[in-house]
Amino acid sequence: MRLLISRALALLAAGIAAAGCGHATRVRPTPSGQLEASLEFGGPFGQVEGYTIPLPLATAGASYGLTDQADAFANVHLTPAVFGVLGLDAGADLMPLLDQGPWPALNLTGRGYLFTDLRAASAYLELDATVSKRFGGHFVTYASVQSMLQFGGGPPLFGLALGESFDLDPWSLQLEARWYEPGYDTMNLPTRWWSVGGTGGFGVMLGIRRRFGGGGGSPR
Amino acid sequence: MIIHPRAFALAAALLALPGCGRPARLDWFLYVPTRVDAYVLDPNGSTPETTVSAGQIEELTLRTDDGVDLGAVWLRASVQPARGAVLFFHGKGGNLDSSFPRLKRWANLGYDAMGFDYRGFGRSSDVEISEPGIDLDGFAVVRAVKARAGALDRVFYAGQSLGCAPAAQRSIAEPSAALVIESGFASLAAFKDDSTQMDWPQEFITDDRWDTSARLRELTVPVLILHGTADDLIRPYHAHLNDAAAHDPKQLVLVEGGSHSDLPEVLGQGYAELMHGFVDQWIPPP
């Protein structure tokens, strides 16, 4: 039975990799005129032979600050390439509310995904809302609600995230806990997701970013 | 920390294969063969239901049309003349020895039973396992069943777990009197959907599809679907999908408390009553 489960996990892990849920939350737009490169790793925890590990999803990308409150970004998904699947996403951030006084910043992210092996394709639209508050100059604490629409007939997907970003210009490091699909019963599945109360899957994401150009520092 | 070899293999595959220029395919994760040089085929079992006499057992080697040798066994029913014959398709793990208790149970229910190992399993030829390859295996085994049981109108196919998929595959090509699917999944795509909720194409990772539901939609033979409510490998969701796809006559039995591989034991005497009640109405008496 252990063999069966571990192999099923591998299959499904690969599947998720192919669809790419390997992004850390976009907390705030890249500052105006700056280019930011990013590497992001992680995913939901699954169990292999008794060991619980986050799925090794990885993306690399870049963003450019259009204004101090809006940017555009694009990413390539590295893990799906293992399966001969090209994975790309592109989108934009808009921050309508700034981090001022007691009020947190609000960032809205829209992102389109396309995955294809040139024989078949899948597409998704993700819409996220993220509130964040800067503490002590370098730390940004955030919480996010995420939704993903699937164009291949699958149900809408949801997620909740809580994380911390540590900024040391021009670098920033982001660590995030995420609850994937909190309303979905994940008990008795071949993949032993690390669920929360038997629903959804818990995971972690790590993001590393470096900014280039512009005036340095963040005005946000 | 000790990293389990299988976890290591997974990680290595994920990290190394992009550099190999050939996309990884995960079909091989579907099959967990246990290879042996010779079968034990022990007539003795832990219960009367799984004990037969050695004289009932005939070990066979079957040859497929593409030259693959298959390990097989023909197990005569404990009471002759037999009520009929069953061709059993085992799951994705183990081999003919591990599925032999199930064959003995069939024999003690009054059915001649044919069991075999797919290519790559047991002492069958060690070649690549695939959905088209197993199709050829099934064709060869049905030929052997016909040689012993006569026409397929007194034969039914039974599959367990992954074995439900080749049993349905065989039913399309060479329909028997009835089909029994126990703890089976609806398709690899449905398996992926249930576990991930994502709608990406299953073709991204496997060439094999094993779309039992689609085959059930084409089939007109009677279908009995058994599934444990506590199955923690393939959820009862799949049984409902298969039931929705199958045409009448059909019967769905959800076994309360049954898990993935223990339905005969959980049902006890009810298993015999269920099989006789369903199968015998579609097989003419001897």
Tab-separated table of C-alpha atoms in Angstrom, chain A residues 1 3-7 10-12 14-16 18-19 48-49 51 56 79 82-85 115-117 119-122 124 148 150-155 157 181 184-193, chain B residues 1-4 6-7 10 13-15 17-18 22-26 28-32 92-93 188 191-201 203-207 229-235 260-261:
chain	number	residue	atom	x	y	z
A	1	MET	CA	0.000	0.000	0.000
A	3	LEU	CA	4.122	1.849	-2.748
A	4	LEU	CA	0.755	2.585	-4.230
A	5	ILE	CA	0.358	5.781	-2.297
A	6	SER	CA	3.806	7.095	-3.000
A	7	ARG	CA	3.476	6.449	-6.679
A	10	ALA	CA	4.256	11.285	-7.586
A	11	LEU	CA	1.737	11.187	-10.362
A	12	LEU	CA	-0.448	13.848	-8.891
A	14	ALA	CA	3.598	16.014	-11.268
A	15	GLY	CA	0.145	16.968	-12.343
A	16	ILE	CA	-0.003	19.944	-10.112
A	18	ALA	CA	2.229	20.811	-14.795
A	19	ALA	CA	-0.558	23.214	-13.969
A	48	VAL	CA	6.055	10.416	0.329
A	49	GLU	CA	6.928	7.268	2.259
A	51	TYR	CA	8.063	12.144	4.728
A	56	PRO	CA	8.903	21.274	-5.768
A	79	THR	CA	8.742	22.455	-13.115
A	82	VAL	CA	10.108	18.389	-16.852
A	83	PHE	CA	6.994	17.055	-18.522
A	84	GLY	CA	7.495	18.862	-21.780
A	85	VAL	CA	4.867	21.415	-20.849
A	115	PHE	CA	0.147	25.704	-20.260
A	116	THR	CA	0.662	23.680	-23.397
A	117	ASP	CA	2.612	20.709	-24.690
A	119	ARG	CA	-0.926	18.999	-28.358
A	120	ALA	CA	-3.206	20.124	-25.569
A	121	ALA	CA	-3.479	23.298	-23.523
A	122	SER	CA	-5.034	24.665	-20.378
A	124	TYR	CA	-6.488	29.945	-16.085
A	148	MET	CA	-8.513	30.966	-9.950
A	150	GLN	CA	-10.346	27.383	-14.935
A	151	PHE	CA	-11.242	27.475	-18.602
A	152	GLY	CA	-11.188	23.720	-19.092
A	153	GLY	CA	-14.338	23.011	-17.119
A	154	GLY	CA	-12.845	22.664	-13.653
A	155	PRO	CA	-14.373	24.354	-10.645
A	157	LEU	CA	-10.245	27.346	-7.011
A	181	GLU	CA	-8.714	24.850	-1.631
A	184	TYR	CA	-12.463	20.823	-0.560
A	185	ASP	CA	-12.581	17.496	1.270
A	186	THR	CA	-9.103	16.041	0.907
A	187	MET	CA	-9.553	13.041	3.162
A	188	ASN	CA	-9.114	9.565	1.671
A	189	LEU	CA	-7.232	10.761	-1.367
A	190	PRO	CA	-4.341	8.769	-2.815
A	191	THR	CA	-2.213	11.846	-2.365
A	192	ARG	CA	-1.698	12.475	1.309
A	193	TRP	CA	-2.085	16.233	1.264
B	1	MET	CA	17.928	12.297	7.731
B	2	ILE	CA	17.580	9.246	5.518
B	3	ILE	CA	15.915	10.012	2.218
B	4	HIS	CA	13.825	7.142	0.965
B	6	ARG	CA	11.660	6.429	-4.022
B	7	ALA	CA	11.446	9.990	-2.806
B	10	LEU	CA	11.098	11.395	-7.718
B	13	ALA	CA	13.499	12.839	-12.036
B	14	LEU	CA	12.025	16.261	-11.469
B	15	LEU	CA	15.377	17.946	-11.399
B	17	LEU	CA	14.951	15.302	-16.786
B	18	PRO	CA	14.703	18.823	-18.220
B	22	ARG	CA	12.933	14.173	-23.517
B	23	PRO	CA	9.839	15.089	-21.542
B	24	ALA	CA	9.165	12.860	-18.561
B	25	ARG	CA	6.174	10.579	-18.867
B	26	LEU	CA	4.673	9.134	-15.747
B	28	TRP	CA	5.444	3.906	-15.309
B	29	PHE	CA	4.127	5.217	-12.001
B	30	LEU	CA	0.855	3.467	-12.788
B	31	TYR	CA	2.296	-0.017	-12.616
B	32	VAL	CA	4.007	-1.569	-9.619
B	92	LYS	CA	-1.464	-2.352	-10.401
B	93	GLY	CA	0.666	-3.962	-7.716
B	188	LEU	CA	-6.836	8.664	-15.067
B	191	PHE	CA	-8.275	10.345	-10.746
B	192	LYS	CA	-6.334	13.545	-11.314
B	193	ASP	CA	-9.458	15.728	-11.065
B	194	ASP	CA	-10.492	14.226	-7.743
B	195	SER	CA	-7.085	14.707	-6.219
B	196	THR	CA	-6.193	18.136	-7.535
B	197	GLN	CA	-9.445	19.816	-8.587
B	198	MET	CA	-7.507	21.145	-11.585
B	199	ASP	CA	-8.599	20.730	-15.168
B	200	TRP	CA	-5.256	20.476	-16.947
B	201	PRO	CA	-5.137	17.742	-19.576
B	203	GLU	CA	-2.105	13.963	-21.493
B	204	PHE	CA	0.443	16.350	-20.019
B	205	ILE	CA	1.900	13.511	-17.992
B	206	THR	CA	0.685	10.132	-19.247
B	207	ASP	CA	0.113	8.512	-22.612
B	229	THR	CA	-17.088	3.623	1.394
B	230	ALA	CA	-13.781	3.836	3.274
B	231	ASP	CA	-11.558	3.355	0.229
B	232	ASP	CA	-8.644	5.693	0.874
B	233	LEU	CA	-6.913	5.156	-2.456
B	234	ILE	CA	-9.747	5.495	-4.969
B	235	ARG	CA	-12.714	7.298	-3.484
B	260	HIS	CA	-9.601	-0.600	-1.190
B	261	SER	CA	-8.758	-4.289	-1.169
